[in-house]
Amino acid sequence: MDDALDRLRSDAIATAAGTVVYVLPEEGPHGRPVSLIEGFIPLLVNFTDEDKAAKGLRVFADGAPPPVPQHFSAVEMVRDHALLLLTGESGAGKTSFARHLAWQIAAGENAARIIVRNEAGDMAAEVFDSRNLVPLVIEAKAGFALTALIDDRLPGLSDLLTSDAWRNGSASLLLIVDRIDALHAAGPQMIDEVRRFQAVTPHLRVLLLGDSRIVRDWSLPADLPRHELLPLLQSQRRAAAPEMPLTALSPITANPALFGARLEIQPQTEPETEEALADAWAYALSRQLGVAPLAVIREALAGLTDRAFEKHDGIVKRLATGGRRVSTLLAAHELYLYPPAEAVALYRSNPLDVEPLMQALARRLLANGREVAPLLEPLMGGSGDMPFQGALLATEFLPQAPELHRHALPLLLSIVEDGRLSAYRRERAARALSRLSDPRDLQALADIPGGAFTFGSATHPNSTPAHPVTVDAFRIGRYPVVNADYARFVAETGRLWRSPEANDPERRNAPATDLTWHDANAYCAWLTLKWRAEGRISAEDVVRLPTEPEWERAARGDQPDAGDETIVYPWGIEFEPDACNSEEAGFNRTVAVGLFPKGRSPFGVYDMAGEVWEWTTTLWGDDMTTPSFQYPYRDDGREHLKAGPKIRRVLRGGCFSSGKLKACTTYRGSLEPDGFWRGNGFRIAVSPRRA
């Protein structure tokens, strides 16, 4: 067994040493290759210390802004999860991370290293103790079972891992499955196979890596931890290449593959687009290899499609260094020379794989003053999901091609309202709708009938006992208050709003966040006067925050208590990952409201599980863990609106980082009234003025 483990370690070290991540234009006609060991930049993920703290809804200092969040590293996510799915865009560095992590483990690199955590430059140690851990990197391939892939790397290894010798040994294996996106629709089956193999294999940890564009379309187990690799920070790029001019630290070089390409060239003028950077890289490569630039460009297209051109081994090797991201950009250069109908046919033959190529082609057409409608309009026809996929592909280009709006807008609206395609693709559609002034009525109200209903649950001590509560009829916002509406309030009143998304044109239809309880109340008072003047509500009506029972009534409807172990969701008692923006959805951020129509409450109210924690008027107390105002609900001063700044208010619904135990109709959260963060929002209630 020791011989097998030593071989795995040796392979990991040799692979990393032999992997070139970029070639610096110096030291000879072909430049200086930089290996993965020397050139790797630690990667961060979309999970922060703030996200981790907010799972318990941390305490804020009175009126003080929260600190700049610090991101966890990809290594730390591997450390903290026995099974993990890491995704990233094309060129995000997934394969490089897999090989470098394997080298780090095999070489015994256990010393804590200080890494950058955010754009503010905050630093912290990355700690990963890999002693007794052995790495194995495999690449997923369609039609091959997991054990076959393992044994292909080291014959007999799958049997060894289930043997008594392995079971009784001290070593653990980190199995890294790269390119899981290559399996397309069969990817979830591979994940199931991995989990079954892990269940019968002692001392086994698993990391899955895949392209987020593909993986996010899959229906994944609700309990599978997943995170997204982030683009490189400016501070990371500056540290890696201090000699690079500041103009090179543009958003396009935040992609690791494009950053590597930029390191390889010495342009006379700084490339301003991905296409220009790829072209400059191809021309530099052609000079190094003594070939025509067109040979590089054609080889890139050949590598992505079944087209055949004269093969040049040197070009193929260097294209591998540039990665799929650079190859796609160059392939679009070649495809640009063909009639649009040929590109359309190529797309229809393999939409998932060709989609990035079509987007790169459309950008190149626009950059050269050509129309994109002949390329994109045909994609919005056909049967099944084809028109909707085509509309999504076109979203990036709608600002420059208004003639496409009449085709795209109804398709995008249907994607969101009817819950078509995956949540990830619905989110893309909603961002486009935001830019086009989302035509939905996001201030719509739902009528909630009065009467008695079951309130509370035995599924958490703070929510027990379940008991009847009576509420009067009222109306409530079908959606949380969105950025566009809160921004109008801020524009008219000048109220301070700390949200970084306040002016993002793609996030106008996402919930307004970073709001205190006082902010929410001020908005309600402003909207009361505005709606009275417009005649939308009567002179006796007020806009306000809902009480805790009103919130639960709107979310739960008439659903009874379902027992000590059964959680009630707005849609029923069985959790559905595609019914809410909870931790299981994998976004780890707010998305456009109404994106999960399956999750509507019995009264047609959206986003009452996950998305954002929503303020209510009800008091909690001053202890974060245990409410002073416990159940049963009663008239004991818990609706007092003038309580002090240390008395916390009840939050309901959970947020994007809440798991299915909290993203439901009964779990109670709380926060001080001056607290705010990116996972807190609110929705309005409307009723006649109370005595």
XYZ file of C-alpha atoms in Angstrom:
691
model
C 0.000 0.000 0.000
C 2.847 2.384 0.815
C 4.228 2.013 -2.715
C 0.863 3.018 -4.189
C 0.609 6.077 -1.957
C 4.170 7.124 -2.745
C 3.377 6.885 -6.443
C 0.340 9.135 -6.019
C 2.468 11.720 -4.212
C 5.192 11.546 -6.856
C 2.676 11.940 -9.677
C 1.144 15.012 -8.006
C 4.531 16.675 -7.583
C 5.648 15.873 -11.137
C 2.362 17.064 -12.645
C 2.531 20.430 -10.881
C 6.179 20.925 -11.791
C 5.421 20.118 -15.431
C 2.313 22.300 -15.715
C 3.035 25.670 -17.331
C 0.558 28.370 -16.344
C 2.064 31.129 -18.458
C 5.207 31.927 -20.442
C 6.977 35.206 -19.740
C 8.367 36.977 -22.848
C 12.015 36.804 -21.805
C 15.040 34.498 -21.724
C 15.139 33.108 -25.212
C 12.954 33.068 -28.318
C 10.188 31.070 -26.680
C 10.108 32.919 -23.362
C 10.437 31.617 -19.813
C 7.860 29.032 -18.767
C 6.435 29.579 -15.287
C 5.321 26.390 -13.594
C 2.228 25.958 -11.466
C 4.349 25.716 -8.332
C 5.891 29.132 -8.946
C 2.970 30.953 -10.567
C -0.090 29.866 -8.603
C -2.210 32.579 -6.964
C -4.363 31.453 -4.002
C -8.021 31.465 -5.024
C -10.890 32.826 -2.944
C -14.531 31.718 -2.905
C -17.894 33.446 -2.553
C -18.171 32.758 1.167
C -17.086 35.276 3.795
C -16.641 35.580 7.518
C -19.774 37.736 7.404
C -21.746 34.908 5.781
C -20.544 32.485 8.428
C -21.381 34.873 11.262
C -24.770 35.759 9.815
C -25.886 32.143 10.027
C -26.227 33.026 13.700
C -27.235 36.633 12.956
C -24.381 38.327 14.752
C -24.620 41.456 16.879
C -23.844 44.872 15.379
C -22.498 47.849 17.242
C -25.005 50.691 17.405
C -25.002 52.515 14.092
C -21.578 51.214 13.118
C -21.050 49.930 9.590
C -19.973 46.287 9.370
C -16.341 45.588 8.526
C -15.364 44.713 4.951
C -16.066 40.985 4.578
C -13.075 38.672 4.296
C -13.393 35.774 1.872
C -12.464 32.217 2.673
C -9.985 30.535 0.357
C -10.711 27.505 -1.793
C -8.190 25.528 0.264
C -10.096 26.342 3.451
C -13.343 25.151 1.919
C -11.662 21.828 1.078
C -10.326 21.683 4.628
C -13.774 22.246 6.144
C -15.831 19.848 3.992
C -15.400 16.114 3.478
C -17.350 16.491 0.223
C -17.308 19.771 -1.681
C -18.347 21.077 -5.082
C -16.327 24.052 -6.324
C -17.419 25.755 -9.518
C -16.046 28.637 -11.536
C -16.358 30.317 -14.889
C -14.246 29.254 -17.829
C -10.642 30.161 -17.059
C -11.280 30.531 -13.311
C -8.331 28.292 -12.483
C -10.148 25.091 -11.479
C -7.657 22.659 -13.001
C -4.695 24.711 -11.807
C -6.150 24.704 -8.305
C -6.630 20.924 -8.417
C -3.036 20.302 -9.453
C -1.554 22.849 -7.083
C -3.556 21.521 -4.139
C -2.392 17.994 -4.968
C 1.205 19.247 -5.055
C 0.747 21.126 -1.777
C -0.457 17.945 -0.078
C 2.098 15.638 -1.682
C 5.012 17.990 -0.965
C 3.964 18.386 2.655
C 3.518 22.163 2.381
C 1.702 22.640 5.701
C 3.037 25.994 6.813
C 0.323 28.629 7.182
C 0.581 31.272 4.470
C -0.723 34.821 4.693
C -3.112 35.614 1.844
C -5.181 38.604 0.740
C -8.867 38.303 1.698
C -10.581 41.276 0.037
C -9.984 44.378 -2.071
C -9.417 46.377 1.102
C -6.151 44.447 1.413
C -7.012 42.604 4.618
C -4.653 39.678 5.189
C -5.087 36.503 7.196
C -3.382 33.143 7.490
C -4.593 30.223 5.411
C -4.200 27.102 7.538
C -4.436 23.614 6.045
C -2.936 20.614 7.818
C -2.537 17.935 5.150
C -0.463 15.459 7.117
C -1.494 11.845 6.427
C -3.457 13.085 3.385
C -2.727 11.700 -0.089
C -3.981 13.429 -3.287
C -5.436 11.882 -6.425
C -6.607 14.036 -9.330
C -8.814 12.435 -11.976
C -10.758 13.927 -14.852
C -14.402 13.030 -15.365
C -15.171 11.398 -18.714
C -18.525 10.553 -20.216
C -19.308 6.848 -20.091
C -16.711 5.973 -17.455
C -17.589 4.861 -13.943
C -15.842 6.480 -10.995
C -13.904 3.344 -10.071
C -12.735 2.963 -13.676
C -11.373 6.520 -13.636
C -9.595 5.849 -10.338
C -8.066 2.598 -11.564
C -7.020 4.251 -14.805
C -4.710 6.477 -12.752
C -3.465 3.636 -10.566
C -4.622 0.085 -11.358
C -6.239 -1.644 -8.395
C -6.551 1.526 -6.332
C -10.346 1.325 -6.004
C -10.037 -2.139 -4.442
C -7.258 -0.938 -2.142
C -9.472 1.890 -0.861
C -12.136 -0.569 0.295
C -9.668 -3.067 1.793
C -8.918 -3.749 5.456
C -5.373 -2.535 4.924
C -6.683 0.889 3.951
C -9.390 0.862 6.607
C -6.853 0.151 9.347
C -4.231 2.536 8.014
C -3.617 6.148 9.026
C -3.717 7.740 5.586
C -6.682 9.587 4.068
C -7.223 10.187 0.362
C -8.347 13.479 -1.161
C -10.004 12.495 -4.419
C -10.220 15.494 -6.761
C -12.624 14.982 -9.677
C -11.935 17.698 -12.254
C -14.033 18.667 -15.313
C -17.235 17.199 -13.943
C -19.033 19.621 -16.267
C -17.838 17.502 -19.209
C -20.500 14.952 -18.226
C -23.279 17.459 -18.982
C -26.655 15.978 -17.991
C -24.957 12.885 -16.531
C -23.130 14.985 -13.961
C -25.659 14.445 -11.138
C -25.336 10.677 -11.608
C -21.580 10.969 -11.123
C -22.169 12.962 -7.941
C -24.483 10.207 -6.687
C -21.809 7.635 -7.545
C -19.193 9.654 -5.661
C -21.403 9.803 -2.583
C -22.085 6.060 -2.655
C -18.376 5.318 -3.038
C -17.532 7.680 -0.197
C -20.103 5.983 2.039
C -18.310 2.623 1.766
C -14.746 3.965 1.634
C -13.080 4.988 4.908
C -10.723 7.944 5.114
C -11.951 9.460 1.844
C -12.483 13.134 1.127
C -13.772 14.355 -2.234
C -13.491 17.631 -4.136
C -15.574 18.080 -7.300
C -14.650 20.810 -9.798
C -16.729 22.051 -12.713
C -17.727 24.940 -14.952
C -20.437 26.924 -13.179
C -22.234 27.596 -16.477
C -22.944 23.874 -16.812
C -23.104 22.693 -13.213
C -25.611 25.316 -12.103
C -28.172 23.827 -14.464
C -28.132 20.547 -12.556
C -30.517 19.455 -9.859
C -28.123 18.842 -6.990
C -28.611 17.293 -3.541
C -29.773 19.909 -1.072
C -27.056 18.948 1.420
C -24.133 19.099 -1.033
C -21.808 21.965 0.009
C -20.972 24.118 -2.986
C -19.096 27.354 -3.529
C -17.957 29.503 -6.435
C -14.374 30.521 -7.198
C -13.972 34.293 -7.350
C -12.103 36.296 -9.988
C -8.679 37.536 -8.971
C -8.604 40.665 -6.839
C -6.571 43.623 -8.028
C -4.392 43.236 -4.952
C -3.718 39.599 -5.871
C -2.721 40.515 -9.412
C -0.558 43.391 -8.236
C 1.292 41.094 -5.826
C 1.791 38.453 -8.542
C 3.043 40.900 -11.174
C 4.323 44.115 -9.543
C 5.955 45.200 -12.799
C 2.671 45.119 -14.723
C 1.245 48.595 -15.506
C -1.838 49.644 -13.549
C -3.802 49.857 -16.809
C -3.452 46.078 -17.110
C -5.392 45.512 -13.881
C -8.727 45.969 -15.640
C -11.715 43.658 -15.054
C -10.762 41.465 -18.027
C -7.559 40.281 -16.326
C -9.469 39.292 -13.185
C -10.039 35.983 -14.953
C -6.960 33.843 -14.148
C -6.631 32.498 -17.700
C -6.737 35.988 -19.188
C -4.355 37.262 -16.513
C -1.913 34.562 -17.560
C -2.355 35.547 -21.212
C -1.690 39.196 -20.362
C 1.540 38.248 -18.557
C 2.807 36.613 -21.747
C 2.585 39.672 -23.995
C 4.179 43.100 -24.161
C 1.560 45.120 -26.056
C 2.208 48.598 -27.409
C -1.289 49.570 -26.267
C -3.253 47.929 -23.466
C -5.985 45.544 -24.752
C -9.377 46.892 -23.651
C -11.449 43.780 -24.370
C -11.069 40.042 -23.937
C -11.042 39.650 -27.713
C -8.242 42.178 -28.137
C -6.222 40.471 -25.419
C -6.685 37.042 -27.019
C -5.678 38.419 -30.425
C -2.547 40.012 -28.960
C -1.700 36.715 -27.284
C -2.176 34.805 -30.561
C 0.023 37.212 -32.502
C 2.742 37.004 -29.835
C 2.547 33.212 -29.962
C 2.743 33.177 -33.753
C 5.957 35.229 -33.609
C 7.470 32.916 -31.018
C 6.636 29.776 -33.019
C 7.304 31.257 -36.448
C 3.834 30.504 -37.781
C 1.046 32.601 -39.269
C -1.429 34.099 -36.762
C -4.255 32.443 -38.692
C -2.760 29.036 -37.877
C -3.119 29.759 -34.162
C -6.681 30.999 -34.589
C -7.754 28.036 -36.720
C -6.187 25.549 -34.322
C -8.257 27.109 -31.539
C -11.462 26.530 -33.525
C -10.402 22.985 -34.370
C -9.868 22.232 -30.686
C -13.434 23.274 -29.823
C -15.276 21.802 -32.807
C -14.938 18.944 -35.249
C -13.371 21.151 -37.912
C -9.978 19.977 -39.178
C -7.055 22.225 -40.043
C -3.354 21.516 -40.383
C -2.187 20.500 -36.895
C 0.803 22.167 -35.250
C 1.946 20.499 -32.022
C 3.566 23.665 -30.664
C 0.336 25.618 -31.084
C -1.713 22.861 -29.453
C 0.618 22.781 -26.455
C 0.511 26.542 -25.944
C -3.257 26.691 -26.425
C -3.476 24.306 -23.494
C -1.576 26.899 -21.450
C -4.038 29.605 -22.475
C -6.926 27.334 -21.576
C -10.440 27.003 -22.933
C -11.239 30.642 -22.260
C -8.531 31.928 -24.602
C -9.235 29.211 -27.183
C -12.902 30.222 -27.303
C -12.026 33.855 -27.936
C -9.652 32.883 -30.744
C -12.090 30.404 -32.281
C -14.621 33.222 -32.547
C -12.024 35.142 -34.575
C -12.025 32.346 -37.156
C -15.802 31.894 -37.037
C -16.170 35.632 -37.683
C -15.058 34.966 -41.258
C -18.006 32.605 -41.887
C -21.638 33.466 -42.719
C -23.847 33.793 -39.593
C -25.972 30.832 -40.709
C -22.983 28.538 -40.308
C -22.470 29.678 -36.718
C -26.178 29.230 -35.998
C -26.043 25.657 -37.286
C -22.979 24.998 -35.145
C -24.830 26.286 -32.086
C -27.937 24.213 -32.725
C -25.816 21.077 -32.996
C -24.428 21.527 -29.463
C -25.928 24.524 -27.610
C -24.295 24.018 -24.211
C -20.727 23.705 -25.473
C -21.030 26.311 -28.233
C -22.823 29.002 -26.215
C -19.591 30.765 -25.049
C -18.266 30.668 -28.611
C -21.430 32.353 -29.908
C -21.191 35.067 -27.261
C -17.550 35.718 -28.168
C -18.526 35.856 -31.856
C -21.311 38.359 -31.182
C -18.929 40.594 -29.225
C -16.453 40.460 -32.095
C -19.173 41.384 -34.600
C -20.172 44.418 -32.551
C -16.557 45.473 -32.052
C -16.129 45.544 -35.823
C -19.310 47.506 -36.488
C -21.362 44.577 -37.750
C -24.929 43.695 -36.786
C -25.593 40.849 -34.380
C -29.284 40.423 -35.204
C -28.627 38.008 -38.132
C -26.682 35.825 -35.695
C -28.891 36.052 -32.590
C -32.424 36.426 -33.933
C -32.581 32.893 -35.413
C -31.607 31.481 -32.017
C -34.863 32.732 -30.498
C -36.934 30.398 -32.659
C -37.492 26.683 -32.673
C -39.194 24.343 -30.237
C -38.834 23.309 -26.615
C -36.329 25.299 -24.610
C -34.402 26.496 -27.669
C -36.057 29.957 -27.935
C -35.561 30.610 -24.231
C -31.912 29.539 -24.345
C -31.439 31.768 -27.377
C -32.975 34.744 -25.597
C -30.616 34.183 -22.685
C -27.628 34.070 -25.003
C -28.737 37.386 -26.498
C -29.140 39.227 -23.183
C -25.577 40.559 -23.162
C -26.172 42.307 -26.478
C -29.638 43.809 -26.025
C -28.307 47.289 -25.143
C -26.443 47.440 -28.471
C -29.192 45.717 -30.491
C -32.602 47.173 -29.501
C -34.151 45.484 -32.518
C -33.885 42.208 -30.588
C -36.003 43.462 -27.662
C -39.379 42.500 -29.114
C -38.190 38.907 -29.522
C -36.270 38.614 -26.290
C -38.443 40.426 -23.735
C -41.450 38.051 -23.692
C -39.136 35.036 -23.619
C -37.127 36.417 -20.712
C -40.304 37.290 -18.828
C -41.620 33.757 -19.327
C -38.353 32.272 -18.053
C -38.749 34.169 -14.771
C -42.509 34.094 -14.232
C -43.071 30.511 -15.330
C -39.959 29.101 -13.670
C -38.470 27.836 -16.926
C -34.930 26.490 -17.115
C -32.627 26.316 -14.094
C -32.506 28.871 -11.286
C -29.108 29.996 -12.553
C -30.517 30.735 -16.001
C -33.602 32.382 -14.536
C -31.256 34.666 -12.630
C -29.526 35.616 -15.883
C -32.907 36.384 -17.440
C -33.909 38.511 -14.453
C -30.725 40.570 -14.688
C -31.577 41.342 -18.302
C -35.138 42.265 -17.311
C -33.701 44.652 -14.744
C -31.728 46.462 -17.443
C -34.872 46.614 -19.584
C -36.982 48.087 -16.736
C -38.609 44.907 -15.436
C -42.277 45.071 -16.562
C -43.577 43.116 -13.550
C -45.469 45.005 -10.844
C -42.964 44.524 -8.047
C -45.032 46.658 -5.676
C -48.071 44.362 -6.024
C -49.985 43.462 -2.860
C -51.564 40.158 -1.872
C -54.789 39.998 0.135
C -54.378 37.991 3.340
C -57.686 36.973 4.943
C -58.107 37.418 8.663
C -58.922 34.670 11.111
C -57.270 32.084 13.301
C -54.349 29.977 12.069
C -51.641 27.744 13.520
C -48.653 29.819 14.621
C -45.273 28.391 15.637
C -43.669 24.973 15.551
C -41.875 22.464 17.739
C -38.987 22.221 15.271
C -36.980 24.833 17.218
C -37.149 25.816 20.916
C -37.590 29.507 20.092
C -40.637 28.759 17.918
C -42.550 26.541 20.315
C -45.305 25.839 21.169
C -47.488 25.759 18.083
C -50.702 27.549 19.016
C -53.641 29.351 17.420
C -53.332 33.081 16.732
C -55.933 35.362 15.177
C -55.058 38.236 12.832
C -57.207 40.799 11.061
C -57.279 40.899 7.278
C -54.435 42.876 5.734
C -52.431 43.175 2.561
C -48.760 42.365 2.152
C -46.153 42.887 -0.560
C -46.007 39.976 -2.967
C -42.259 40.597 -3.104
C -39.669 42.080 -0.772
C -39.045 45.781 -1.417
C -36.607 45.973 -4.324
C -33.619 48.203 -5.005
C -35.406 50.292 -7.626
C -38.211 51.267 -5.243
C -35.982 51.912 -2.264
C -33.681 53.989 -4.491
C -36.597 56.295 -5.333
C -37.165 56.807 -1.615
C -33.479 57.613 -1.105
C -33.477 60.031 -4.050
C -36.415 61.970 -2.600
C -35.352 61.960 1.038
C -31.563 61.873 0.914
C -31.477 59.044 3.452
C -28.144 57.279 3.812
C -28.035 53.862 2.107
C -24.883 51.787 2.355
C -25.730 49.140 -0.231
C -23.077 48.600 -2.940
C -25.922 47.518 -5.250
C -27.865 50.770 -4.965
C -27.072 51.855 -8.523
C -26.454 48.529 -10.224
C -28.677 48.432 -13.344
C -28.775 44.623 -13.260
C -29.988 44.535 -9.646
C -32.937 46.931 -9.662
C -35.329 43.989 -9.227
C -33.345 42.383 -6.381
C -34.304 42.961 -2.728
C -33.074 46.162 -1.135
C -30.605 45.179 1.593
C -28.135 46.717 4.057
C -31.143 48.302 5.768
C -31.800 48.833 9.459
C -35.191 48.448 11.095
C -35.390 52.231 11.203
C -34.660 52.448 7.463
C -37.517 50.063 6.739
C -39.926 52.051 8.903
C -38.896 55.331 7.303
C -39.592 53.865 3.861
C -43.031 52.715 5.003
C -43.898 56.191 6.308
C -42.757 57.776 3.042
C -44.694 55.278 0.936
C -47.837 55.796 2.996
C -47.972 59.473 2.000
C -47.009 58.726 -1.587
C -49.644 56.038 -2.103
C -52.352 58.095 -0.424
C -51.594 60.967 -2.785
C -51.724 58.600 -5.760
C -54.983 57.047 -4.557
C -53.467 53.607 -4.297
C -54.508 53.346 -0.638
C -57.188 55.192 1.325
C -56.604 58.006 3.780
C -57.169 55.495 6.595
C -54.620 52.998 5.304
C -51.005 52.907 6.401
C -47.981 51.170 4.951
C -45.948 49.508 7.696
C -43.903 46.455 8.551
C -45.861 43.273 9.288
C -46.112 41.878 12.776
C -44.578 38.464 13.335
C -47.969 36.656 13.216
C -48.949 38.559 10.056
C -45.701 37.557 8.402
C -46.220 33.890 9.267
C -49.873 34.005 8.219
C -48.868 35.299 4.769
C -46.115 32.702 4.450
C -47.873 29.687 5.932
C -51.524 30.134 5.104
C -53.729 27.543 6.778
C -51.080 24.825 6.966
C -51.329 23.106 10.372
C -48.506 22.043 12.644
C -47.041 18.910 11.076
C -45.252 17.418 14.085
C -42.047 17.877 16.021
C -39.747 16.862 13.168
C -41.607 18.367 10.206
C -40.788 21.866 8.986
C -43.487 23.892 7.263
C -42.461 25.773 4.127
C -44.620 28.199 2.146
C -45.261 25.468 -0.435
C -45.730 22.492 1.922
C -43.789 20.210 4.235
C -41.256 18.716 1.795
C -38.185 20.830 1.072
C -37.634 21.638 -2.621
C -34.262 23.157 -3.577
C -35.789 24.917 -6.595
C -38.456 26.611 -4.486
C -36.326 29.191 -2.678
C -33.028 31.040 -2.603
C -31.610 29.277 0.450
C -28.121 27.924 1.076
C -29.071 24.843 -0.931
C -29.610 26.948 -4.065
C -25.907 27.817 -4.070
C -26.118 31.519 -5.014
C -24.871 32.872 -1.671
C -26.328 36.256 -2.604
C -29.685 37.805 -3.253
C -31.254 37.263 -6.650
C -34.143 38.990 -8.408
C -37.438 38.677 -6.564
C -39.977 36.151 -7.824
C -37.313 33.864 -9.262
C -38.736 30.795 -7.502
C -42.432 30.556 -8.443
C -42.612 27.013 -7.038
C -42.085 28.538 -3.614
C -45.087 30.864 -3.548
C -47.111 30.821 -0.361
C -50.774 29.716 -0.336
C -51.725 33.390 -0.804
C -49.395 33.908 -3.771
C -46.601 35.674 -1.871
C -43.044 35.169 -3.184
C -39.666 34.732 -1.504
C -40.875 34.068 2.029
C -38.264 31.347 2.479
C -34.638 32.293 1.881
C -33.578 35.348 -0.156
C -33.466 37.930 2.697
C -34.217 37.986 6.394
C -37.245 40.277 6.688
C -37.865 42.798 9.439
C -41.073 42.636 11.471
C -42.391 45.026 14.115
C -42.232 42.388 16.866
C -39.727 42.569 19.708
C -37.355 39.704 20.524
C -35.315 40.926 23.487
C -31.661 41.716 24.143
C -30.224 38.173 24.039
C -29.333 36.904 20.578
C -29.852 33.226 21.444
C -33.019 33.261 23.570
C -36.023 35.549 23.058
C -37.378 37.502 26.006
C -40.740 37.503 24.242
C -41.506 33.837 23.898
C -44.557 31.954 22.671
C -47.459 31.876 22.993
C -47.822 35.210 21.245
C -49.783 37.712 23.330
C -50.349 41.385 24.017
C -47.424 41.873 26.384
C -45.666 44.873 24.870
C -43.865 42.949 22.167
C -45.291 45.287 19.508
C -43.946 48.394 21.247
C -42.453 50.590 18.500
C -40.316 52.764 20.777
C -38.111 50.132 22.393
C -34.437 50.960 22.950
C -31.566 50.338 20.549
C -30.394 47.196 22.377
C -33.762 45.441 22.076
C -33.679 43.213 19.050
C -36.540 42.887 16.542
C -37.734 39.612 15.054
C -36.535 38.671 11.564
C -38.292 36.035 9.528
C -37.759 33.810 6.508
C -34.041 33.147 6.447
C -31.783 34.354 3.653
C -29.569 33.091 0.844
C -27.025 31.663 3.310
C -29.659 29.992 5.515
C -30.130 26.250 5.243
C -33.483 24.556 4.914
C -33.906 24.408 8.710
C -34.107 28.212 8.852
C -35.462 29.143 5.423
C -39.034 28.280 6.343
C -42.258 29.754 7.756
C -41.615 29.261 11.467
C -37.949 29.848 12.325
C -37.329 33.070 14.283
C -34.260 35.213 13.833
C -33.457 38.586 15.363
C -31.210 41.615 15.015
C -30.701 44.920 16.770
C -32.721 47.693 15.084
C -29.543 49.497 13.977
C -28.102 46.315 12.478
C -27.812 45.800 8.748
C -26.039 43.571 6.253
C -26.440 42.246 2.741
C -28.813 39.484 3.837
C -31.396 41.745 5.497
C -34.407 43.284 3.742
C -38.117 43.760 4.322
C -41.547 43.706 2.761
C -44.468 45.995 3.455
C -47.903 45.404 4.946
C -50.973 47.608 4.412
C -53.983 47.906 6.691
C -56.291 50.568 8.175
C -54.704 52.741 10.836
C -54.757 51.067 14.225
C -56.317 52.687 17.263
